[in-house]
mmCIF file of C-alpha atoms and ligand atoms in Angstrom:
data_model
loop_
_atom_site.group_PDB
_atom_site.id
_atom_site.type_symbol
_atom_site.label_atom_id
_atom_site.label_comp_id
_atom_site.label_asym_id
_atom_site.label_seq_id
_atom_site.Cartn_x
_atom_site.Cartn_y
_atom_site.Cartn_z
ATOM 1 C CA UNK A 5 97.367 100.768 71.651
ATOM 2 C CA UNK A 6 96.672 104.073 73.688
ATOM 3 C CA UNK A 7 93.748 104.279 75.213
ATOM 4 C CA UNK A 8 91.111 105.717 73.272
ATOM 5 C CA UNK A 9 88.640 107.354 75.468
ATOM 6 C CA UNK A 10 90.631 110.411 75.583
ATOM 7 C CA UNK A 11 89.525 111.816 79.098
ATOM 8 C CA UNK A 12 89.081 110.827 82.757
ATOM 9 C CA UNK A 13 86.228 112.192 84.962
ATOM 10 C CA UNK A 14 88.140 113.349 88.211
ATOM 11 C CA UNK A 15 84.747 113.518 90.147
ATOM 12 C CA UNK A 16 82.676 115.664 88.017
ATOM 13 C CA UNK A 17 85.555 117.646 86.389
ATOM 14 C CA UNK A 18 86.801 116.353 82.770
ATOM 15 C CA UNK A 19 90.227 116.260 82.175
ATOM 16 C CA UNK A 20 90.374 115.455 78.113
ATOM 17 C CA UNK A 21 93.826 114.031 76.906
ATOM 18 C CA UNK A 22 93.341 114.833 73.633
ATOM 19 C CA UNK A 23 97.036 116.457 74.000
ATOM 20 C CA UNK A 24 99.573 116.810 76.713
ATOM 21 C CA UNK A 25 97.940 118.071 79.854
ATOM 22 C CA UNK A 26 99.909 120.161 82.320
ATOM 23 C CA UNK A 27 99.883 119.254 85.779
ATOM 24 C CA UNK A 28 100.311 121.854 88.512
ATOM 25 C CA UNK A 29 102.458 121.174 91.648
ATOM 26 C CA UNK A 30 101.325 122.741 95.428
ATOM 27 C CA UNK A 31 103.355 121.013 97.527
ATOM 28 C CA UNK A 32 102.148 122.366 100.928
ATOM 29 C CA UNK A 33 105.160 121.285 102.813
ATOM 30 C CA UNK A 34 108.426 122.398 104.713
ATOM 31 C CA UNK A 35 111.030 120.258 103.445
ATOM 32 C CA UNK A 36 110.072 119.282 99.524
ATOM 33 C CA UNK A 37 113.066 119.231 97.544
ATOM 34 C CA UNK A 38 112.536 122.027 95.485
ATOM 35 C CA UNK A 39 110.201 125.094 97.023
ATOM 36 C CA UNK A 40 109.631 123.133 100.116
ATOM 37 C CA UNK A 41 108.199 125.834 102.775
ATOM 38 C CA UNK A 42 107.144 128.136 99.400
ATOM 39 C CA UNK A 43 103.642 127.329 100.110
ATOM 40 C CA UNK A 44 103.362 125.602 103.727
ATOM 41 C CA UNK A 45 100.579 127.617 104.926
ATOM 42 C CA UNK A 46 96.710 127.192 103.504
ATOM 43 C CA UNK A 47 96.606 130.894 102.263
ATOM 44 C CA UNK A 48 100.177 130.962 100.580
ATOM 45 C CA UNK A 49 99.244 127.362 98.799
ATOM 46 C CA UNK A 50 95.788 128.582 97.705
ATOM 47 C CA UNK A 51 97.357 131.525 96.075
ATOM 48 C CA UNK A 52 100.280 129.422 94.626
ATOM 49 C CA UNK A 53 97.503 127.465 93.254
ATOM 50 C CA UNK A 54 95.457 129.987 92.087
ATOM 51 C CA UNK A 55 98.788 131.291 90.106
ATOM 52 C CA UNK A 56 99.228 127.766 88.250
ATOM 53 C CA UNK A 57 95.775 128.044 86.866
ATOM 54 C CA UNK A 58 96.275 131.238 85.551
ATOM 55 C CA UNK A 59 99.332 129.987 84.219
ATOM 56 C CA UNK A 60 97.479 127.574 82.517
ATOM 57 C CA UNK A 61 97.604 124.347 84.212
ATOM 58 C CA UNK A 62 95.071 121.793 83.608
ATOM 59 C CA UNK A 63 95.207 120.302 87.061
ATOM 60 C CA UNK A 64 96.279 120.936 90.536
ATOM 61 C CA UNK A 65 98.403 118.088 92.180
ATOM 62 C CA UNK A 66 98.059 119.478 96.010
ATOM 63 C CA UNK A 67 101.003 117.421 97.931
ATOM 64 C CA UNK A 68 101.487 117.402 102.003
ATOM 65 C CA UNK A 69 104.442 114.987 102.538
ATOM 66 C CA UNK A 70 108.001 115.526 100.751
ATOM 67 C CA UNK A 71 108.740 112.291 98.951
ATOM 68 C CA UNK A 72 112.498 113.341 97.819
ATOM 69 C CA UNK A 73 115.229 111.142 98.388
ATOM 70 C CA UNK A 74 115.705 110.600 102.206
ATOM 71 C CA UNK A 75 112.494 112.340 103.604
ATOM 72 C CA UNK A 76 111.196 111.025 106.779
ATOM 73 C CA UNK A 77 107.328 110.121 106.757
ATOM 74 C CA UNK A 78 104.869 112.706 107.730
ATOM 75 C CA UNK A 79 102.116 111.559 110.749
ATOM 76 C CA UNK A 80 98.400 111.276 109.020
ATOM 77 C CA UNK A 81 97.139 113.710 111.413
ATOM 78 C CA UNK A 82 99.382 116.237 110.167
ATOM 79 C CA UNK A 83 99.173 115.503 106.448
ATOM 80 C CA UNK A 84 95.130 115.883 106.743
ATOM 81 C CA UNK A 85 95.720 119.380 108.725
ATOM 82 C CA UNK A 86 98.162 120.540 105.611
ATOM 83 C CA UNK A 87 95.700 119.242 102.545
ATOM 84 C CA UNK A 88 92.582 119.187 103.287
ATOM 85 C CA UNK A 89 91.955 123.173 103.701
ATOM 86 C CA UNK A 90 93.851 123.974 100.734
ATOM 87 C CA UNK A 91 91.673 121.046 98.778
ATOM 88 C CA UNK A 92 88.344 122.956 100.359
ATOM 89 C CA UNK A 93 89.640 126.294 99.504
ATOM 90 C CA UNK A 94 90.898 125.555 95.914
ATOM 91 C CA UNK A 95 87.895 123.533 94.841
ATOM 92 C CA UNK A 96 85.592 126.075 95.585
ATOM 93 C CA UNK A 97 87.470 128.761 93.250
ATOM 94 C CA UNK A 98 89.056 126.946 90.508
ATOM 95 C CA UNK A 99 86.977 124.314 88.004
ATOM 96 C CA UNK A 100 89.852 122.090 87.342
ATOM 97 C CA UNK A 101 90.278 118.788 88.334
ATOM 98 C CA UNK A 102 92.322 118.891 91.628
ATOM 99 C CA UNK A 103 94.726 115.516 92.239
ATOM 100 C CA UNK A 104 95.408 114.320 95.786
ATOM 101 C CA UNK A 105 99.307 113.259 95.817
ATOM 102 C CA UNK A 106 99.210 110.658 99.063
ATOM 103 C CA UNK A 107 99.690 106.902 99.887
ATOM 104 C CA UNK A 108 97.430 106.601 102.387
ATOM 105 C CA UNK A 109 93.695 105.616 102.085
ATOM 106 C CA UNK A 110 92.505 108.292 104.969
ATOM 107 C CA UNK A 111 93.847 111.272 102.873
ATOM 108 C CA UNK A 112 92.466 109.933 100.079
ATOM 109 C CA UNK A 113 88.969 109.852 101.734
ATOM 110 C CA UNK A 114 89.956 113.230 103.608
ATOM 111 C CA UNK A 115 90.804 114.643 100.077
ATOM 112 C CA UNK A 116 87.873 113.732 97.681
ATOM 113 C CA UNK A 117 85.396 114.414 100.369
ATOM 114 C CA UNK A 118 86.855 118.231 100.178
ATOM 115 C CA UNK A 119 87.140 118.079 96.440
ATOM 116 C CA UNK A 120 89.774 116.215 95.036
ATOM 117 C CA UNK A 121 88.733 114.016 92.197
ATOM 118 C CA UNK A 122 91.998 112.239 91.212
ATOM 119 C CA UNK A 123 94.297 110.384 93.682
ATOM 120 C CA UNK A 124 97.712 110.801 92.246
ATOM 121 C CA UNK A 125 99.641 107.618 94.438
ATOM 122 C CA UNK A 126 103.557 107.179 94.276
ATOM 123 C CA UNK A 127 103.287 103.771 95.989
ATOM 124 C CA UNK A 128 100.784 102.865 93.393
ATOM 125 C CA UNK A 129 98.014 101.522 95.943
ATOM 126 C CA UNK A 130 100.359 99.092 98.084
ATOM 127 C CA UNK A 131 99.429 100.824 101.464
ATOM 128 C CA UNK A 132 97.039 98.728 103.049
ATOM 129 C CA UNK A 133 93.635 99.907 103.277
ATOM 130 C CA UNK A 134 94.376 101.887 99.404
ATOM 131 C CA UNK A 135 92.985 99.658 96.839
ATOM 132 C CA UNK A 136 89.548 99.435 98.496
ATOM 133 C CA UNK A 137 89.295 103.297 99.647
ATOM 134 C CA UNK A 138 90.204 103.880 95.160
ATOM 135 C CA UNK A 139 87.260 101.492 94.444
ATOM 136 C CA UNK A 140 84.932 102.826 96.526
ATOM 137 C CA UNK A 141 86.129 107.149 95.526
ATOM 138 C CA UNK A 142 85.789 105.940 91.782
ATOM 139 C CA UNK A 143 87.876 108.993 90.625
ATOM 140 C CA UNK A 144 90.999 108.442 88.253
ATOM 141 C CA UNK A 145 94.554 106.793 89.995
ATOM 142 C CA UNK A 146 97.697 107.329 89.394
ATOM 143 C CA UNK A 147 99.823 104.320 89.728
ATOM 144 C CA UNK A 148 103.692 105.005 89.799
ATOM 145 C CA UNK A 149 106.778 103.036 89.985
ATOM 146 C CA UNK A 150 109.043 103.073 92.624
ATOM 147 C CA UNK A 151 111.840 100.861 93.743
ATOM 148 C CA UNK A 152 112.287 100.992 97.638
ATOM 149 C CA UNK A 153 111.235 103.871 100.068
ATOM 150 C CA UNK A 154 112.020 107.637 99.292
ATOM 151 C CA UNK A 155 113.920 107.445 102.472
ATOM 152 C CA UNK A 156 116.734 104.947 101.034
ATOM 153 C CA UNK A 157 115.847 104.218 97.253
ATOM 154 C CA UNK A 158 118.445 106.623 95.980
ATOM 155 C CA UNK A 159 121.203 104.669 97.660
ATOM 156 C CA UNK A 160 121.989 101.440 95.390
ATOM 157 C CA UNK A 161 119.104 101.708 92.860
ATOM 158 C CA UNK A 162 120.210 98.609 90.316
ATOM 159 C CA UNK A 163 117.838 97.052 87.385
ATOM 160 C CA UNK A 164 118.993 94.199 85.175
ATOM 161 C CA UNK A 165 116.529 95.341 82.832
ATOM 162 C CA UNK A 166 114.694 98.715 84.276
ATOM 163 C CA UNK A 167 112.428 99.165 80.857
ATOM 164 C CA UNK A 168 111.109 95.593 81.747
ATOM 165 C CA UNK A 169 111.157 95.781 85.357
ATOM 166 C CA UNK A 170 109.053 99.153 85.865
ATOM 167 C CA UNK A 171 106.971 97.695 82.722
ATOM 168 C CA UNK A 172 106.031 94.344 84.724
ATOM 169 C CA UNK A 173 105.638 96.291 87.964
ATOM 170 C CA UNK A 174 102.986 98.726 86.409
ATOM 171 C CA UNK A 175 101.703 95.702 84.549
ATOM 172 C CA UNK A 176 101.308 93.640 88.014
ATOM 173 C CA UNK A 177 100.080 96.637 89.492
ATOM 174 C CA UNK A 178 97.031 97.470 87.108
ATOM 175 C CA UNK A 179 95.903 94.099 87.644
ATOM 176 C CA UNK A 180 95.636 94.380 91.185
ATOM 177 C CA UNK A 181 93.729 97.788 91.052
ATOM 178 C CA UNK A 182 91.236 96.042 88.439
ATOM 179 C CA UNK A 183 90.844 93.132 90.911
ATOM 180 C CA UNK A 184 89.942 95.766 93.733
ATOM 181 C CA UNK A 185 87.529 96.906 92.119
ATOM 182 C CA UNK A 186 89.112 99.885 89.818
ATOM 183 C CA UNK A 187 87.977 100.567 86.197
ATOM 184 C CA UNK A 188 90.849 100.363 83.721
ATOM 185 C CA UNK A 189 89.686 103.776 82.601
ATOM 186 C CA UNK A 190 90.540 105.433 85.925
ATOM 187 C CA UNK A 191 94.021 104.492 85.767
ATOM 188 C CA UNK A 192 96.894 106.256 85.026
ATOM 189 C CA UNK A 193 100.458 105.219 85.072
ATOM 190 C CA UNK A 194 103.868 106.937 85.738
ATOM 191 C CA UNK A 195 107.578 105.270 85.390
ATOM 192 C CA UNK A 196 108.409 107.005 88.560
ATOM 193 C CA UNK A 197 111.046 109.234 87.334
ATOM 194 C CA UNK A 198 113.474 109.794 90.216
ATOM 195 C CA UNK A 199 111.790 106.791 92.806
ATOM 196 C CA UNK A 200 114.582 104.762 92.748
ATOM 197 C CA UNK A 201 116.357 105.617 89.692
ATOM 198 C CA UNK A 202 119.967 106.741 88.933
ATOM 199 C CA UNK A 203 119.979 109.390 85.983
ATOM 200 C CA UNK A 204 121.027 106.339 83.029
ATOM 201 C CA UNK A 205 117.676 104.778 84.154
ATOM 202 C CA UNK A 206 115.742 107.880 83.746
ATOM 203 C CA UNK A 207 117.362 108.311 80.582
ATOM 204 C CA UNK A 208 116.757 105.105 79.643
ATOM 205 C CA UNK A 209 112.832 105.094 80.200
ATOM 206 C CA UNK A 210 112.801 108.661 79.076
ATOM 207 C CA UNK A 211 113.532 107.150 75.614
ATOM 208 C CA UNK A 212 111.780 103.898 75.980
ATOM 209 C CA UNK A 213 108.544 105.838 77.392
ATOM 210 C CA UNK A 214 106.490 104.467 74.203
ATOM 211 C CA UNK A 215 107.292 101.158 75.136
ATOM 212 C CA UNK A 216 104.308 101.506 78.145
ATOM 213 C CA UNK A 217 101.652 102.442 76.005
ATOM 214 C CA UNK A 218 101.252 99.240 74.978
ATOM 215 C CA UNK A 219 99.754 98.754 78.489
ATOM 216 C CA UNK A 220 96.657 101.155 76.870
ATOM 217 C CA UNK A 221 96.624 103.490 79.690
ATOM 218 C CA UNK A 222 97.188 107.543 79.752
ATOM 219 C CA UNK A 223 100.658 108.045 81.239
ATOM 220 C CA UNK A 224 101.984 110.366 83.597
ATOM 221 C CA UNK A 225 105.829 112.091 83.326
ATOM 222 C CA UNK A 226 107.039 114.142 86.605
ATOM 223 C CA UNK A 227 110.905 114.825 85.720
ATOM 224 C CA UNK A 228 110.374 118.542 86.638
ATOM 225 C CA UNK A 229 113.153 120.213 88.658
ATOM 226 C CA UNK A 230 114.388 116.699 89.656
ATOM 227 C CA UNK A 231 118.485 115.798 90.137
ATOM 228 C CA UNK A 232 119.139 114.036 86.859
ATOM 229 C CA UNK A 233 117.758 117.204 85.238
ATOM 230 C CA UNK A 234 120.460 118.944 87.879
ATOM 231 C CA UNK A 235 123.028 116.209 86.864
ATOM 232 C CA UNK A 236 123.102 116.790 82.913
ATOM 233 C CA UNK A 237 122.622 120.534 82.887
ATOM 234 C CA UNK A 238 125.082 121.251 85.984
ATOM 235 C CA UNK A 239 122.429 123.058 87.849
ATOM 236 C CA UNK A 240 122.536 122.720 91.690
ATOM 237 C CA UNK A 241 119.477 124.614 92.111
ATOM 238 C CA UNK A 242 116.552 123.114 91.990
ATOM 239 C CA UNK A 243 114.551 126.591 90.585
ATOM 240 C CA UNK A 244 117.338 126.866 88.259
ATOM 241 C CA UNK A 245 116.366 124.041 86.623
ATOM 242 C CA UNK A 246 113.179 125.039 84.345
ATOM 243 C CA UNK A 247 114.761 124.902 80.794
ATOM 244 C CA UNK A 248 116.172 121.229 81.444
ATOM 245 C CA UNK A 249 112.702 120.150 82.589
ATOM 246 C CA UNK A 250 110.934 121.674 80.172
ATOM 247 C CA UNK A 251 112.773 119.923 77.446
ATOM 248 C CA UNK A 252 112.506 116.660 79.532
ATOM 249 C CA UNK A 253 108.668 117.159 79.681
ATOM 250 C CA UNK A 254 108.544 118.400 75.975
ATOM 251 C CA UNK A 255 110.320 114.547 75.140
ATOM 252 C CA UNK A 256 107.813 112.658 76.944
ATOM 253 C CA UNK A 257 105.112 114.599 74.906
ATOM 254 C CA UNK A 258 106.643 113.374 72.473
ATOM 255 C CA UNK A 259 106.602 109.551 73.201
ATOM 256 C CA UNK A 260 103.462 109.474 74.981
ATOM 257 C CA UNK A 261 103.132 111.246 78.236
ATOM 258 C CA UNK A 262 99.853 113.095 78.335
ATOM 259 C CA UNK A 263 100.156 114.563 81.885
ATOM 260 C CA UNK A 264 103.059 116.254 82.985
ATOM 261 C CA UNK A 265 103.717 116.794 86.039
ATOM 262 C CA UNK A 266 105.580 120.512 86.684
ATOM 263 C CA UNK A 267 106.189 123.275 88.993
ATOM 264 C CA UNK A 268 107.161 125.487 86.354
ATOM 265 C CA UNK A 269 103.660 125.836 84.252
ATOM 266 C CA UNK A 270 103.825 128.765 82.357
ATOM 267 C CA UNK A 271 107.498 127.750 81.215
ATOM 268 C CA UNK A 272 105.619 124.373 80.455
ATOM 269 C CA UNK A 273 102.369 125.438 78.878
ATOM 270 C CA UNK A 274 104.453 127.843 76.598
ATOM 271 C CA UNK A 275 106.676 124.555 75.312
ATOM 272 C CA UNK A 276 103.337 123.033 74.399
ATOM 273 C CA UNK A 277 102.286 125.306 72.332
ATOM 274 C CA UNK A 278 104.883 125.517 69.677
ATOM 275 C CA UNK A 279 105.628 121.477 69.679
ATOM 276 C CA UNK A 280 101.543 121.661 69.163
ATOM 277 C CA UNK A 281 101.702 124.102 66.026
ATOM 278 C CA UNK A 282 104.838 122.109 64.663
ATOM 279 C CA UNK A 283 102.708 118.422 65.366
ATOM 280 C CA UNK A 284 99.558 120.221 63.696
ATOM 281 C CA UNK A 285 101.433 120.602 60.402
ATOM 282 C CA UNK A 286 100.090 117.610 58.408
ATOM 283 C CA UNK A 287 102.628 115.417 57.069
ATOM 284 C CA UNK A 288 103.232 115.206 53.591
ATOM 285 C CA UNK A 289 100.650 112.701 51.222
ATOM 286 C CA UNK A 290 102.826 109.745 49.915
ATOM 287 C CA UNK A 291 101.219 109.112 46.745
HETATM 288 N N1 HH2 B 308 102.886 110.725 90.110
HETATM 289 C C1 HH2 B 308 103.967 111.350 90.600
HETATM 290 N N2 HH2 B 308 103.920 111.949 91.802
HETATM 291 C C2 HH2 B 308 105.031 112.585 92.303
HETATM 292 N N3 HH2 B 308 104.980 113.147 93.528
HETATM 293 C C3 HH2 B 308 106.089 113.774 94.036
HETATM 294 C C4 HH2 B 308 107.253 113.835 93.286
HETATM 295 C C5 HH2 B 308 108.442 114.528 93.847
HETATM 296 O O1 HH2 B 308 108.447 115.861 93.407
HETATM 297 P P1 HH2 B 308 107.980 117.087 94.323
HETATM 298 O O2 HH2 B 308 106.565 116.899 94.725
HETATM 299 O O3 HH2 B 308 108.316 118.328 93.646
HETATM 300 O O4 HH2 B 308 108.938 116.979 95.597
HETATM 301 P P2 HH2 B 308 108.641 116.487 97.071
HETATM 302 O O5 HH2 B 308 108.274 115.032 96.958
HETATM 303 O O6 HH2 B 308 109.938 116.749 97.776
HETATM 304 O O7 HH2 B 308 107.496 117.309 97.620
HETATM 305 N N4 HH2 B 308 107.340 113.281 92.049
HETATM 306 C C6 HH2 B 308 106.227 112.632 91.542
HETATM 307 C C7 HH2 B 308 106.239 111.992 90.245
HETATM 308 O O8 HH2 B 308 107.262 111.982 89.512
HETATM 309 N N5 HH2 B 308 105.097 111.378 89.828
#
């Protein structure tokens, strides 16, 4: 069922899934939905960075274009001028695995040649030019799910069925990496909380998030500080929203997820490690 080489090799640097992994977020933007312009200059995101590993995170996830709901595209120039200094400067002081989180194929490049050894994509290689430049890096992919573009898929998002749906689309998508060229073992996949989603559908493959390990692949959950967590808790505040994603995170543990995807690590890394003592206790012998 899952997977059972429990690690990926993000270009030199091991990250072993053995347990839930926790996923660091630098978003080195102005606008991102919840500490956009936090980090948005090199030394601000290095030191943000720096922070998460000391908070414990197992990876860095270094972003340079907002992907909330409504965000307008960022030009490739400018994406490469936000990333790829922070990617130099954090892979020369930290020794874990540093994700790039971008669509396009010259980032990717840009990124991995600086450092990077994961490409973290939320368009799950459909940019032209994507599936070859992820064959040729060879470091792990994340492929997630999204319905639409981030600048309209929160208007009408509708599924007849969205377990199945997202499930065929990952399913249709992993086939097309492997026919590019892709190792199944370098894949990752993510149900794309918030891409396209109202909160019932989040819900809905929050609880049904076992259901995709039948596709044998490590699996990605990034619900932190996002608006369903805002919708069920009544939190308008994006920073204000730690405990709710927390316990969102600590469910996907639960069913599956082995990377999470958070801004809030230490919050995160702390929830780990009692839901790790409690899943430690061996369960009783049925004689
Ligand atoms: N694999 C994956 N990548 C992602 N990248 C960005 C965001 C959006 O969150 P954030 O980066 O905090 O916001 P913004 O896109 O506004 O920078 N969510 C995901 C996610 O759920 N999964």
């Amino acid at each position: 069922m899952f997977d059972t080489s429990p690690q990926l090799d993000c270009g030199g640097r091991v990250l072993r899934l053995d347990r839930p992994r926790v996923m660091g977020i630098v978003n080195v933007t102005p606008d991102s939905f919840s500490d956009g312009g936090a980090h948005d200059t090199v030394e601000a995101a290095v030191a943000h960075g720096l922070q998460l590993v000391a908070d414990g995170a197992d990876l860095l996830d270094i972003g340079g274009e907002s992907t909330r709901p409504g965000s307008a595209p960022v030009p490739l120039e400018e994406e490469l001028r936000r990333v790829v200094p922070v990617i130099e400067q954090l892979a020369r002081q930290v020794t874990v695995p540093i994700s790039i989180d971008t669509f396009k194929p010259e980032v990717m490049r840009a990124a991995v040649a600086a450092g990077a050894g994961m490409i973290n994509d939320i368009h799950a290689l459909r940019q032209d030019g994507a599936p070859a430049a992820a064959a040729e890096l060879g470091v792990p992919v994340v492929l997630m799910h999204m319905q639409g573009e981030p600048g309209s898929m929160q208007d009408t998002p509708h599924y007849d069925d969205v377990v199945a749906e997202v499930h065929r689309f990952l399913a249709d998508r992993i086939f097309s990496a492997e026919m590019a060229g892709i190792a199944k073992k370098n894949l990752v996949i993510d149900l794309g909380f918030g891409f396209g989603k109202t909160t019932d559908h989040n819900m809905i493959l929050l609880a049904r998030s076992e259901r995709f390990l039948e596709l044998g692949l490590p699996m990605l959950a990034g619900m932190s500080r996002k608006r369903s967590i805002g919708e069920l808790t009544g939190r308008d505040v994006p920073r204000e929203r730690v405990a709710g994603s927390v316990a969102a995170h600590l469910i996907a543990a639960q069913r599956g997820a082995r990377i999470l995807r958070v801004h809030d690590v230490a919050a995160t890394v702390d929830a780990l490690k009692v839901w790790a003592a409690v899943d430690a206790v061996p369960m009783p012998r049925v004689d």
